[in-house]
PDB file of C-alpha atoms in Angstrom:
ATOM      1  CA  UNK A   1      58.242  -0.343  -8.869  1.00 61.00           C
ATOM      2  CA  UNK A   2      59.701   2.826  -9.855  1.00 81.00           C
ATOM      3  CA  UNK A   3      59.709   3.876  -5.812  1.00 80.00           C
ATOM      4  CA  UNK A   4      61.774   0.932  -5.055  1.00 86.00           C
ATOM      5  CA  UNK A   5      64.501   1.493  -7.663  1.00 85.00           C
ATOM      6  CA  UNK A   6      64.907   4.863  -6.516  1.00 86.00           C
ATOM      7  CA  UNK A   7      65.037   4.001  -3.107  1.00 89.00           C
ATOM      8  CA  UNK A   8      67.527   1.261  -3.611  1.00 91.00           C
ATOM      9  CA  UNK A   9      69.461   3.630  -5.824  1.00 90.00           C
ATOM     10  CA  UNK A  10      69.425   6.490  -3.497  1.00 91.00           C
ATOM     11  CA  UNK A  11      70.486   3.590  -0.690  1.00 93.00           C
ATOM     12  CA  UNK A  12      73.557   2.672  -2.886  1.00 94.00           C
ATOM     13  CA  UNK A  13      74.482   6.587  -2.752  1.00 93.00           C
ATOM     14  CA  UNK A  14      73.606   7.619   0.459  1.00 95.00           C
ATOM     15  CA  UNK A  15      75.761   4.394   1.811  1.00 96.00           C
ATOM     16  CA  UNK A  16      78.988   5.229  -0.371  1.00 96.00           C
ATOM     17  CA  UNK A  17      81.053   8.353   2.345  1.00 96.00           C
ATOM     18  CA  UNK A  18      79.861   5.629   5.052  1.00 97.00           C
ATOM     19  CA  UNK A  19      81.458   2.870   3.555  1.00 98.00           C
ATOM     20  CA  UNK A  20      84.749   4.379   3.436  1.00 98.00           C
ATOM     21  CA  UNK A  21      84.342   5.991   6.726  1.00 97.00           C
ATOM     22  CA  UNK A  22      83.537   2.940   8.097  1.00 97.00           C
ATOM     23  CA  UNK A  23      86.094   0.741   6.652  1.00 98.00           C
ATOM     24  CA  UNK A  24      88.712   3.520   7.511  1.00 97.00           C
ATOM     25  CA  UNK A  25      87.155   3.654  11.252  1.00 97.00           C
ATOM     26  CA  UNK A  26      87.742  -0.346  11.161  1.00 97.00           C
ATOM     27  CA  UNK A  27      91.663  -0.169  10.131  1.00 97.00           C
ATOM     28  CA  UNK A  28      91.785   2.167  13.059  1.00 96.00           C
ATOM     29  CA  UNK A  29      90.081   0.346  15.648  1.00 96.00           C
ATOM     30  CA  UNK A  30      91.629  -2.628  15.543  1.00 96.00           C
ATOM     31  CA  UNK A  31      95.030  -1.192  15.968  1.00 96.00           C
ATOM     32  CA  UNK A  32      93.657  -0.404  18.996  1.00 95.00           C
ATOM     33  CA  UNK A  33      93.189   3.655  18.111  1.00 96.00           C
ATOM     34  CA  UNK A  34      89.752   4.971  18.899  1.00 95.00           C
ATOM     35  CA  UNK A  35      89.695   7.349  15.692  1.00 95.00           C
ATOM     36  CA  UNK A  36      87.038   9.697  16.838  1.00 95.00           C
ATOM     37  CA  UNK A  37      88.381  12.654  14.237  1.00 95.00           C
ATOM     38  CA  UNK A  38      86.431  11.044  11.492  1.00 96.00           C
ATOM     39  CA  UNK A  39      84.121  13.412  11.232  1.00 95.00           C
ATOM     40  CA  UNK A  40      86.560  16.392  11.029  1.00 95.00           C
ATOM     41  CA  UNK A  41      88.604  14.031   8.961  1.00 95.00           C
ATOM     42  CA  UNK A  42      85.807  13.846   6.345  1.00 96.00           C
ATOM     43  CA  UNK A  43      85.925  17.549   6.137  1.00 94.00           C
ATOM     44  CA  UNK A  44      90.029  17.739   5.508  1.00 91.00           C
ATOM     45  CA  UNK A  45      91.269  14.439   5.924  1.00 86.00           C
ATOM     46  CA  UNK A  46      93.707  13.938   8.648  1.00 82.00           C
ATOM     47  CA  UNK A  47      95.340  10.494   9.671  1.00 85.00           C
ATOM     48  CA  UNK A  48      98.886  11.500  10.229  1.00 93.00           C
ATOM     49  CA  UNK A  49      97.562  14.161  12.906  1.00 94.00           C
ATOM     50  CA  UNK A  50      95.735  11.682  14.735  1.00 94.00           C
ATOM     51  CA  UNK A  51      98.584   9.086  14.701  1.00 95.00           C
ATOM     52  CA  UNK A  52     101.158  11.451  16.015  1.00 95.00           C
ATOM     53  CA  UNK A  53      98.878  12.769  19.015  1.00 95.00           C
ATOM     54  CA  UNK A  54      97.480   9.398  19.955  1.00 95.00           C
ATOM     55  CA  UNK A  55     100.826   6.947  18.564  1.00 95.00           C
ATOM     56  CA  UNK A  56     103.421   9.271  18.966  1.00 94.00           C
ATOM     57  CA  UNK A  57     102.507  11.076  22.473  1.00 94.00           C
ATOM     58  CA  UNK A  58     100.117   8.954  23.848  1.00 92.00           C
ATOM     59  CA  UNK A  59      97.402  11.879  24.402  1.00 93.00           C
ATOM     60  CA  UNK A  60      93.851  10.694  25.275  1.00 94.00           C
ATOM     61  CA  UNK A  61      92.736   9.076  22.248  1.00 95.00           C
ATOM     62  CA  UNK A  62      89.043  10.570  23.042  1.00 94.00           C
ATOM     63  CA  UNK A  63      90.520  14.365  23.640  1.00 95.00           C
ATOM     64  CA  UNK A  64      92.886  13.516  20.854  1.00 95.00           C
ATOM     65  CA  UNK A  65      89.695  12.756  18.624  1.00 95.00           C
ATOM     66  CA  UNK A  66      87.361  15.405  19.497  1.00 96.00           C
ATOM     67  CA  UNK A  67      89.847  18.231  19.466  1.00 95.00           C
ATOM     68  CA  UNK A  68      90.997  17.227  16.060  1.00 95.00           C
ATOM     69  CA  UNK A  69      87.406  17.599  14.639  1.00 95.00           C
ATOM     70  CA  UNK A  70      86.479  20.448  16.183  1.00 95.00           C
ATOM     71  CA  UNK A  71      89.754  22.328  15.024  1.00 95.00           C
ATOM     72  CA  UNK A  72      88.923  20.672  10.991  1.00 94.00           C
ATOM     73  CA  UNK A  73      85.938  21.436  11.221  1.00 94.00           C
ATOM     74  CA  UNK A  74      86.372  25.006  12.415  1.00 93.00           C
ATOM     75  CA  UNK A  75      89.053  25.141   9.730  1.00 93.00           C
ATOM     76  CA  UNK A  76      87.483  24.056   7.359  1.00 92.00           C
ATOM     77  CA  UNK A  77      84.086  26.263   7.846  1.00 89.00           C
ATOM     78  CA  UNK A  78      86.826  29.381   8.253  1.00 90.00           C
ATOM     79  CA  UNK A  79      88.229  28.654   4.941  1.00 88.00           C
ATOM     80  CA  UNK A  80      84.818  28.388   3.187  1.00 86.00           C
ATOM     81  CA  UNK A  81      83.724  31.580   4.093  1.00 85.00           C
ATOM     82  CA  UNK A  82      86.878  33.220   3.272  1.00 84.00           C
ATOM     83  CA  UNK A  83      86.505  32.190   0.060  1.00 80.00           C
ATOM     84  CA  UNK A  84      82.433  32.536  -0.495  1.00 76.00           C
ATOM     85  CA  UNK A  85      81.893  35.364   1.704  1.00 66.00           C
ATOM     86  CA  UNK A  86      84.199  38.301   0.993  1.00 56.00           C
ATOM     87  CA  UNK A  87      87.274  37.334   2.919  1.00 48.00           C
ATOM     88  CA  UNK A  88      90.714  38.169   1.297  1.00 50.00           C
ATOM     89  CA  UNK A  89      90.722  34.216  -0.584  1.00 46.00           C
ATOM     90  CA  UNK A  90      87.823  35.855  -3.199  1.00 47.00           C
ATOM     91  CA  UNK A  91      90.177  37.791  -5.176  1.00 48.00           C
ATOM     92  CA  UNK A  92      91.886  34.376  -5.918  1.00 47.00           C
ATOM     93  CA  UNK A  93      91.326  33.807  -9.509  1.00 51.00           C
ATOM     94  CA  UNK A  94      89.675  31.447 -11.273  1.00 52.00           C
ATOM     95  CA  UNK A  95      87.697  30.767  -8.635  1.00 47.00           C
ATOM     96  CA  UNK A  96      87.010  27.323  -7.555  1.00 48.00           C
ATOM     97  CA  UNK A  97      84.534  25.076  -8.462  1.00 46.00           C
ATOM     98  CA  UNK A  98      83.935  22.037  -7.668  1.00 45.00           C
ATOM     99  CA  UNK A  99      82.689  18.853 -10.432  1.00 46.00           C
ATOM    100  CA  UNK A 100      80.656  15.848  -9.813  1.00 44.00           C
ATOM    101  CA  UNK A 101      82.607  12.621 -10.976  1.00 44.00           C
ATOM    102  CA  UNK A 102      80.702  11.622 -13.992  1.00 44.00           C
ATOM    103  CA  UNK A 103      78.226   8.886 -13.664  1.00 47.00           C
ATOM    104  CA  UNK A 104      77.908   5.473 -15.303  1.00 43.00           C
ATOM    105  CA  UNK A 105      75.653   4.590 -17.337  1.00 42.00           C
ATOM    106  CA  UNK A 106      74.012   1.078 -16.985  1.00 43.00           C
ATOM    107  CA  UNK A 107      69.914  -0.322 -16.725  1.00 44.00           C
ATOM    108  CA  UNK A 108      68.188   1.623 -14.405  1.00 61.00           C
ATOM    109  CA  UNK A 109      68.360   4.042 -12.139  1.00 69.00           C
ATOM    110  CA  UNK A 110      70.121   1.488  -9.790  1.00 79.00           C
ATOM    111  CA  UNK A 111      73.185   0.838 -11.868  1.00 79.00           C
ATOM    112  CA  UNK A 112      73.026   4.500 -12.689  1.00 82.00           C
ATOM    113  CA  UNK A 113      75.763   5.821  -9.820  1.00 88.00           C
ATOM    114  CA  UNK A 114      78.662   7.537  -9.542  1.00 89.00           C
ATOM    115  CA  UNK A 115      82.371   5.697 -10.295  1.00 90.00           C
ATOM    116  CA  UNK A 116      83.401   6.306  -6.454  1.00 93.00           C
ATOM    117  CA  UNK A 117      80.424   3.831  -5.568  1.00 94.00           C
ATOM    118  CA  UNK A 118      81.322   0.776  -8.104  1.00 93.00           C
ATOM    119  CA  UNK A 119      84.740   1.269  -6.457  1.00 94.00           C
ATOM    120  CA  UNK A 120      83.566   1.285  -2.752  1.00 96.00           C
ATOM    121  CA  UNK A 121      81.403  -1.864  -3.200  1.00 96.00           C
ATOM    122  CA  UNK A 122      83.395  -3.929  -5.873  1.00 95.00           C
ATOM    123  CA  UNK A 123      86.975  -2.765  -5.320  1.00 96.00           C
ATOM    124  CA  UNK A 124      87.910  -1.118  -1.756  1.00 97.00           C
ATOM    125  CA  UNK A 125      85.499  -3.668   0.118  1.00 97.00           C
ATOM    126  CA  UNK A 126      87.135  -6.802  -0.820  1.00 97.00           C
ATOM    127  CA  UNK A 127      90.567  -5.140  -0.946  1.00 97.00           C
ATOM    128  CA  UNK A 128      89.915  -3.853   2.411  1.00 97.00           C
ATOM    129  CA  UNK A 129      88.442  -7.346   4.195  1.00 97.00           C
ATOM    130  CA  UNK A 130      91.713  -8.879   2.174  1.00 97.00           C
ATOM    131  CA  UNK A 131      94.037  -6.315   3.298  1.00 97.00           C
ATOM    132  CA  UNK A 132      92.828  -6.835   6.769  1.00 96.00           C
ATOM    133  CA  UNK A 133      92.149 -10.800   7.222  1.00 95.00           C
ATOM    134  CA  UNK A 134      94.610 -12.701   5.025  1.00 96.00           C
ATOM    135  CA  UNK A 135      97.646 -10.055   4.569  1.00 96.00           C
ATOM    136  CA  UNK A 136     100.489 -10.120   6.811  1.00 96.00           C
ATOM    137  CA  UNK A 137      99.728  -6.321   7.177  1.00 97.00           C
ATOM    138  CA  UNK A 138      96.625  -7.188   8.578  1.00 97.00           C
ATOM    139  CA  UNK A 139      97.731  -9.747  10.735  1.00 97.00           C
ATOM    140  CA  UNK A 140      99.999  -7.113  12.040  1.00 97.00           C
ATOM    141  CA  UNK A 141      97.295  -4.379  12.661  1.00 97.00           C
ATOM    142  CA  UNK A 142      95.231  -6.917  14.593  1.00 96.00           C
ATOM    143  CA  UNK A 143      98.500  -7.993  16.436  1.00 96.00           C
ATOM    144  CA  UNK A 144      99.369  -4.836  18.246  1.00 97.00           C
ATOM    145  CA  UNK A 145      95.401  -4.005  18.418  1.00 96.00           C
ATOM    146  CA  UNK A 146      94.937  -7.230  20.594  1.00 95.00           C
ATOM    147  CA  UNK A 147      98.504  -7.258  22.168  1.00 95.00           C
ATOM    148  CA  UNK A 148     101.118  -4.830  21.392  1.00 95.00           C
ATOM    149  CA  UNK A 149     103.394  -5.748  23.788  1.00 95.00           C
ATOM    150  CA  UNK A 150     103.228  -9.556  22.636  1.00 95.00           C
ATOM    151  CA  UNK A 151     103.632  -8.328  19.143  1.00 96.00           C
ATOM    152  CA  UNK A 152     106.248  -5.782  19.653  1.00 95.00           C
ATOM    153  CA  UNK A 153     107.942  -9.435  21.136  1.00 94.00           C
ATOM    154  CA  UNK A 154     107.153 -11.012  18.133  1.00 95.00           C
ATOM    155  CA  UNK A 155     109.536  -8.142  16.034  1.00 95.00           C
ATOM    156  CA  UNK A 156     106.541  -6.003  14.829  1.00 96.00           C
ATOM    157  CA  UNK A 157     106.594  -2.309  14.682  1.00 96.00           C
ATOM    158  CA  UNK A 158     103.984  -1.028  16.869  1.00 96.00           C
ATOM    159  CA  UNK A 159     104.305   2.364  16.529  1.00 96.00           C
ATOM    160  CA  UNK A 160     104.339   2.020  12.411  1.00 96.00           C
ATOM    161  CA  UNK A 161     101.734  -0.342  12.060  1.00 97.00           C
ATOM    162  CA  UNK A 162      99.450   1.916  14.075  1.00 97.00           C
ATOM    163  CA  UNK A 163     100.673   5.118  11.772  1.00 97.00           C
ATOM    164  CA  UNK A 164      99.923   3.203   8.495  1.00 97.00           C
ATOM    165  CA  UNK A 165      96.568   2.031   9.878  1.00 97.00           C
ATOM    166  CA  UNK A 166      95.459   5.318  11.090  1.00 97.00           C
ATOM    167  CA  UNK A 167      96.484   6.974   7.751  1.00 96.00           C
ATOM    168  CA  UNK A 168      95.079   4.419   5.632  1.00 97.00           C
ATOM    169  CA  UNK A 169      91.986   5.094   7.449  1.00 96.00           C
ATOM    170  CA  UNK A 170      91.939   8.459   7.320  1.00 96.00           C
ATOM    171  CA  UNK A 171      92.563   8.491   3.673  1.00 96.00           C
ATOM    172  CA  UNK A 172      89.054   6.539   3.355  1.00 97.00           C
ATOM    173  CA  UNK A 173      87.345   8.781   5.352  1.00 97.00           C
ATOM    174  CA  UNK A 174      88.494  11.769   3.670  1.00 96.00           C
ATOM    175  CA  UNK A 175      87.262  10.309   0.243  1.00 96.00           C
ATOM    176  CA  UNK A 176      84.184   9.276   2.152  1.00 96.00           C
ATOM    177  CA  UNK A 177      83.692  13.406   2.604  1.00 95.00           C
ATOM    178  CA  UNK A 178      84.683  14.042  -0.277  1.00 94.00           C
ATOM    179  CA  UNK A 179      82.514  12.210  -2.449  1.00 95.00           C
ATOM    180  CA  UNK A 180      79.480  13.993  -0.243  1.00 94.00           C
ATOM    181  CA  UNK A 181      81.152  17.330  -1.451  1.00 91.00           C
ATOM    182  CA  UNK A 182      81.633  16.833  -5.122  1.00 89.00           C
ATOM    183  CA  UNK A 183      78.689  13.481  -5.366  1.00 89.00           C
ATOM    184  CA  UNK A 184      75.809  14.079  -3.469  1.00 87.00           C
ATOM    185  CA  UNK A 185      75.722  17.787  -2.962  1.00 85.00           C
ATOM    186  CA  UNK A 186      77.670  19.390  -5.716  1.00 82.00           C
ATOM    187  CA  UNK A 187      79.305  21.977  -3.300  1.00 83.00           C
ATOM    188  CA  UNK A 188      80.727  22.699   0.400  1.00 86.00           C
ATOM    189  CA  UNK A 189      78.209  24.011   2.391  1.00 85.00           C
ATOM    190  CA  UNK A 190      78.495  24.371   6.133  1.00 84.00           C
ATOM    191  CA  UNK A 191      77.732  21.260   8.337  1.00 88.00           C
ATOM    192  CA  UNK A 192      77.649  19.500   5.199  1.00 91.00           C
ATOM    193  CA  UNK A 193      78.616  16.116   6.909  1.00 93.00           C
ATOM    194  CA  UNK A 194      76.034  16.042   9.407  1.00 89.00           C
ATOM    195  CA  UNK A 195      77.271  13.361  11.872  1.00 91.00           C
ATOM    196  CA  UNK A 196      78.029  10.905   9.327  1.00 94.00           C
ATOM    197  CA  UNK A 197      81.569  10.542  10.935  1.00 95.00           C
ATOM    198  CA  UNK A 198      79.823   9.644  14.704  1.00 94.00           C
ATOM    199  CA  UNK A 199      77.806   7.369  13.112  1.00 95.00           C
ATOM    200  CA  UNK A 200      80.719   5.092  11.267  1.00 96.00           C
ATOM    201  CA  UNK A 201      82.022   4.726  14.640  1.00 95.00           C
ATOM    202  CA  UNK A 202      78.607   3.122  15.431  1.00 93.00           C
ATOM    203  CA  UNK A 203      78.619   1.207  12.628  1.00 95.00           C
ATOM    204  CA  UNK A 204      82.152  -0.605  13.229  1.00 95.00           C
ATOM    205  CA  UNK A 205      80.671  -1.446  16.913  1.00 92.00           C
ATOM    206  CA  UNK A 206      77.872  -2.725  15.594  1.00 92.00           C
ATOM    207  CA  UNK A 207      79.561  -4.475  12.776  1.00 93.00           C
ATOM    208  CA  UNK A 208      81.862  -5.643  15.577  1.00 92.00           C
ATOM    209  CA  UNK A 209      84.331  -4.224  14.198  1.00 94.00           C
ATOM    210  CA  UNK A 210      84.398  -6.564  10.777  1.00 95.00           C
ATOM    211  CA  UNK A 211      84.311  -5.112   7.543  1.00 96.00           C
ATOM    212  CA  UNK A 212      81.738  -6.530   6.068  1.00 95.00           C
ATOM    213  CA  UNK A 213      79.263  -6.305   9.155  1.00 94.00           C
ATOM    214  CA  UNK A 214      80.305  -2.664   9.078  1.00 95.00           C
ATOM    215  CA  UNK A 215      78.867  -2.426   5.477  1.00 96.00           C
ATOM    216  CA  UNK A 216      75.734  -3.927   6.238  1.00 95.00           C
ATOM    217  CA  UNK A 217      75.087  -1.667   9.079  1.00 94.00           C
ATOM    218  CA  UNK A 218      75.954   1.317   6.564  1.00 96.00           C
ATOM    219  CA  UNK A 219      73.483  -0.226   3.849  1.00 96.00           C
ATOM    220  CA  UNK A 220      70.622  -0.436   6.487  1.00 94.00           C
ATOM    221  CA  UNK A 221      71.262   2.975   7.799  1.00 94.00           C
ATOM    222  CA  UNK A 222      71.465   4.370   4.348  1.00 95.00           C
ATOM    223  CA  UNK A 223      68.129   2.732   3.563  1.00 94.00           C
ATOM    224  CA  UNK A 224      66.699   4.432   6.403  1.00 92.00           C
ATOM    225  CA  UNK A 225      67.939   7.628   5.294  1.00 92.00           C
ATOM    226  CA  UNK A 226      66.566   7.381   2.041  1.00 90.00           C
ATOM    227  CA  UNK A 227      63.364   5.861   2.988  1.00 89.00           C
ATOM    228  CA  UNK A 228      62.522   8.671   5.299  1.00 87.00           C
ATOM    229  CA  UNK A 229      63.117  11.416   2.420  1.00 81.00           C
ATOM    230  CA  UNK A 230      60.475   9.485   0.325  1.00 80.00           C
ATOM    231  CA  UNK A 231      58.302   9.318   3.118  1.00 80.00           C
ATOM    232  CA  UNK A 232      57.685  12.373   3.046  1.00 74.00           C
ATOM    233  CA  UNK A 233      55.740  12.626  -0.627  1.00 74.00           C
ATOM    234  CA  UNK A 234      53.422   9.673   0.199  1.00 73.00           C
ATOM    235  CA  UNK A 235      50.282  10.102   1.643  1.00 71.00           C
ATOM    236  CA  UNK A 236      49.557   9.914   5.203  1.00 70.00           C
ATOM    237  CA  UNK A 237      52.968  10.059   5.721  1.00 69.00           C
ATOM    238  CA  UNK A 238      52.515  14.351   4.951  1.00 66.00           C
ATOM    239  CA  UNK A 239      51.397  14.613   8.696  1.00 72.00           C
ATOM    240  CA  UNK A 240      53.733  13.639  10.589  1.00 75.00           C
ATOM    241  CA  UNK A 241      56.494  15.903  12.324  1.00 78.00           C
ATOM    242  CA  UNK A 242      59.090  16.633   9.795  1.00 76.00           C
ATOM    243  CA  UNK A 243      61.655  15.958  12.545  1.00 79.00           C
ATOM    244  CA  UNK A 244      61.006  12.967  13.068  1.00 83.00           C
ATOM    245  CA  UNK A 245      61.121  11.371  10.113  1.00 81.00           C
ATOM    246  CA  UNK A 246      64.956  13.215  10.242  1.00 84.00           C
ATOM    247  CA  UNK A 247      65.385  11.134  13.372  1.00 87.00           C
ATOM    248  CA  UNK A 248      64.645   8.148  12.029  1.00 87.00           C
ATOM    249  CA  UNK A 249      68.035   6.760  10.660  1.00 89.00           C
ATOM    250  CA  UNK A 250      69.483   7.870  13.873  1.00 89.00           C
ATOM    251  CA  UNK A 251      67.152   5.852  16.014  1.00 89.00           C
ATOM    252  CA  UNK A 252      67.565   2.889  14.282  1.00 88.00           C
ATOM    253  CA  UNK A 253      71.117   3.395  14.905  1.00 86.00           C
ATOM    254  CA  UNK A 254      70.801   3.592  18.339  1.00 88.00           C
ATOM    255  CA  UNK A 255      68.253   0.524  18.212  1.00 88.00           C
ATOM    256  CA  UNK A 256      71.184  -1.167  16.323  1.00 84.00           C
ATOM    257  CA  UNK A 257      73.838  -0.428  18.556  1.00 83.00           C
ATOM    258  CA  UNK A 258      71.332  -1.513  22.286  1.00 83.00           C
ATOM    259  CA  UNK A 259      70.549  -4.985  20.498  1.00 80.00           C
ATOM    260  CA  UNK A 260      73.676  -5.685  19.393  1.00 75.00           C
ATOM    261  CA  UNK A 261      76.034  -3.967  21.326  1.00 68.00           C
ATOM    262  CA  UNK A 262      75.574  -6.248  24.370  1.00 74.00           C
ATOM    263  CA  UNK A 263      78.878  -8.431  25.340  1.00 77.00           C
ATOM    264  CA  UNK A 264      80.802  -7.015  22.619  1.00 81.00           C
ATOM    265  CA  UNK A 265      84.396  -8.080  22.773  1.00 82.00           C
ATOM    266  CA  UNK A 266      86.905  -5.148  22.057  1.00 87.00           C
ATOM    267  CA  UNK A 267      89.872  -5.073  20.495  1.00 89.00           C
ATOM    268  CA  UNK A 268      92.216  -6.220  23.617  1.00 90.00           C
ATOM    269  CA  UNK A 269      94.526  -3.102  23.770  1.00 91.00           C
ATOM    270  CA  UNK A 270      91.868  -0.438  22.759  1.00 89.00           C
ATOM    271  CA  UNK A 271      91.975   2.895  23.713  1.00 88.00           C
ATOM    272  CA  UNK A 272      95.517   2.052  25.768  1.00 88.00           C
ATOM    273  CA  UNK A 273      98.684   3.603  23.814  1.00 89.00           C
ATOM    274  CA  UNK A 274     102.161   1.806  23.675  1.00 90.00           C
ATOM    275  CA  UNK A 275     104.920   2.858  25.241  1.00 85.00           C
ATOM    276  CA  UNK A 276     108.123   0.264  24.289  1.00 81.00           C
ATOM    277  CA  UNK A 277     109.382  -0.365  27.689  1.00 72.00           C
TER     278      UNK A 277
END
């Protein structure tokens, strides 16, 4: 009994920075913007960026993407070891430090999680699916991500609906990174995302790019993850290759994605930028 609590409480945790990624990935993809920054955008959080490369100048949304986390992440890293590693930042005093958010208290170690999780599942969820399906804001972001010159017709803003969608987003995903930072691990440590950005944009195809399906996928993964740390203590399990049991999550993913991703039906105007003719 006590193994399953703590697995389903580690599951709750583990699924929080891919919950907002996810949802943030999902406000971006249906405005039509393949956000594939979200991984450097967990490290430094970066919406507005994205929107003006991919909105603004209509660059390659997948060059736009990449570059943009390789440069945060770079950044990011840079910064880190200016400050840790006897750069010119160390002299800066107090130096920084960085504080869990305190947890709440409840029965068992299930309820027992951090104030940034209650939110994700009871508050941003809903909000979000709300926000998205019955808003006239949402209705607009799923406008100009099926049509946008039908919805530019219509008198909606293209180019801002895109810019508030992408920076809503991002704003998710960079509390989705944060909350690893100060949450999970107590610290920045190089790499410290590891790929959780890549696989939010898996999750929103394989939640088909609906919130809630989105959160499911991010609850199984999670699971997975978790699981396969656990794993590890039990017997017979002591054997087996230590990297595989890291692979695991990941290769359900991809299961997820070969099962499900079949005749998936994309946002109409995705990966195509606007220009207002």
């Amino acid at each position: 009994m006590t193994f399953l609590v703590d697995l389903l409480a580690a599951t709750l945790r583990n699924a929080t920075p891919l919950v907002y990624g996810t949802v943030g990935e999902t406000y971006a993809e249906r405005s039509g913007i393949l956000n594939l920054g979200i991984e450097g955008t967990m490290y430094a959080g970066a919406g507005a960026v994205m929107a003006l490369m991919t909105v603004t100048f209509g660059a390659n949304q997948h060059v736009s993407g990449i570059g943009l986390t390789i440069a945060l992440i770079g950044l990011s890293e840079f910064t880190n070891r200016l400050i840790f590693a006897g750069g010119e930042l160390q002299r800066i005093e107090p130096m920084p430090t960085v504080n869990p958010f305190g947890e709440l208290g409840g029965i068992g170690a299930i309820f027992d999680q951090y104030g940034l999780t209650w939110v994700a599942f009871l508050a941003v969820v809903p909000a979000a699916w709300w926000l998205l399906q019955r808003s006239s804001f949402g209705l607009e972001v799923r406008a100009v991500g099926e049509n946008p010159e039908a919805a530019d017709a219509a008198g909606v803003n293209v180019v801002r609906t895109r810019y508030l969608a992408l920076m809503l987003g991002g704003a998710l995903m960079a509390i989705g990174g944060a909350f690893i930072t100060l949450a999970l691990l107590g610290s920045f440590t190089l790499d410290i995302i590891a790929g959780r950005g890549w696989v939010c944009v898996a999750l929103v195809i394989f939640g088909r790019w609906r919130i809630g399906r989105g959160v499911i996928g991010a609850l199984i993964f999670s699971l997975v993850f978790s699981l396969q740390f656990r794993l590890r203590i039990l017997p017979g399990f002591g054997e087996l290759p230590f990297e595989l049991l890291l692979a695991l999550p990941y290769l359900v993913v991809i299961g997820a994605l070969a099962l499900s991703g079949r005749n998936v039906a994309y946002p109409g105007a995705y990966l195509k930028p606007y220009r207002r003719s």
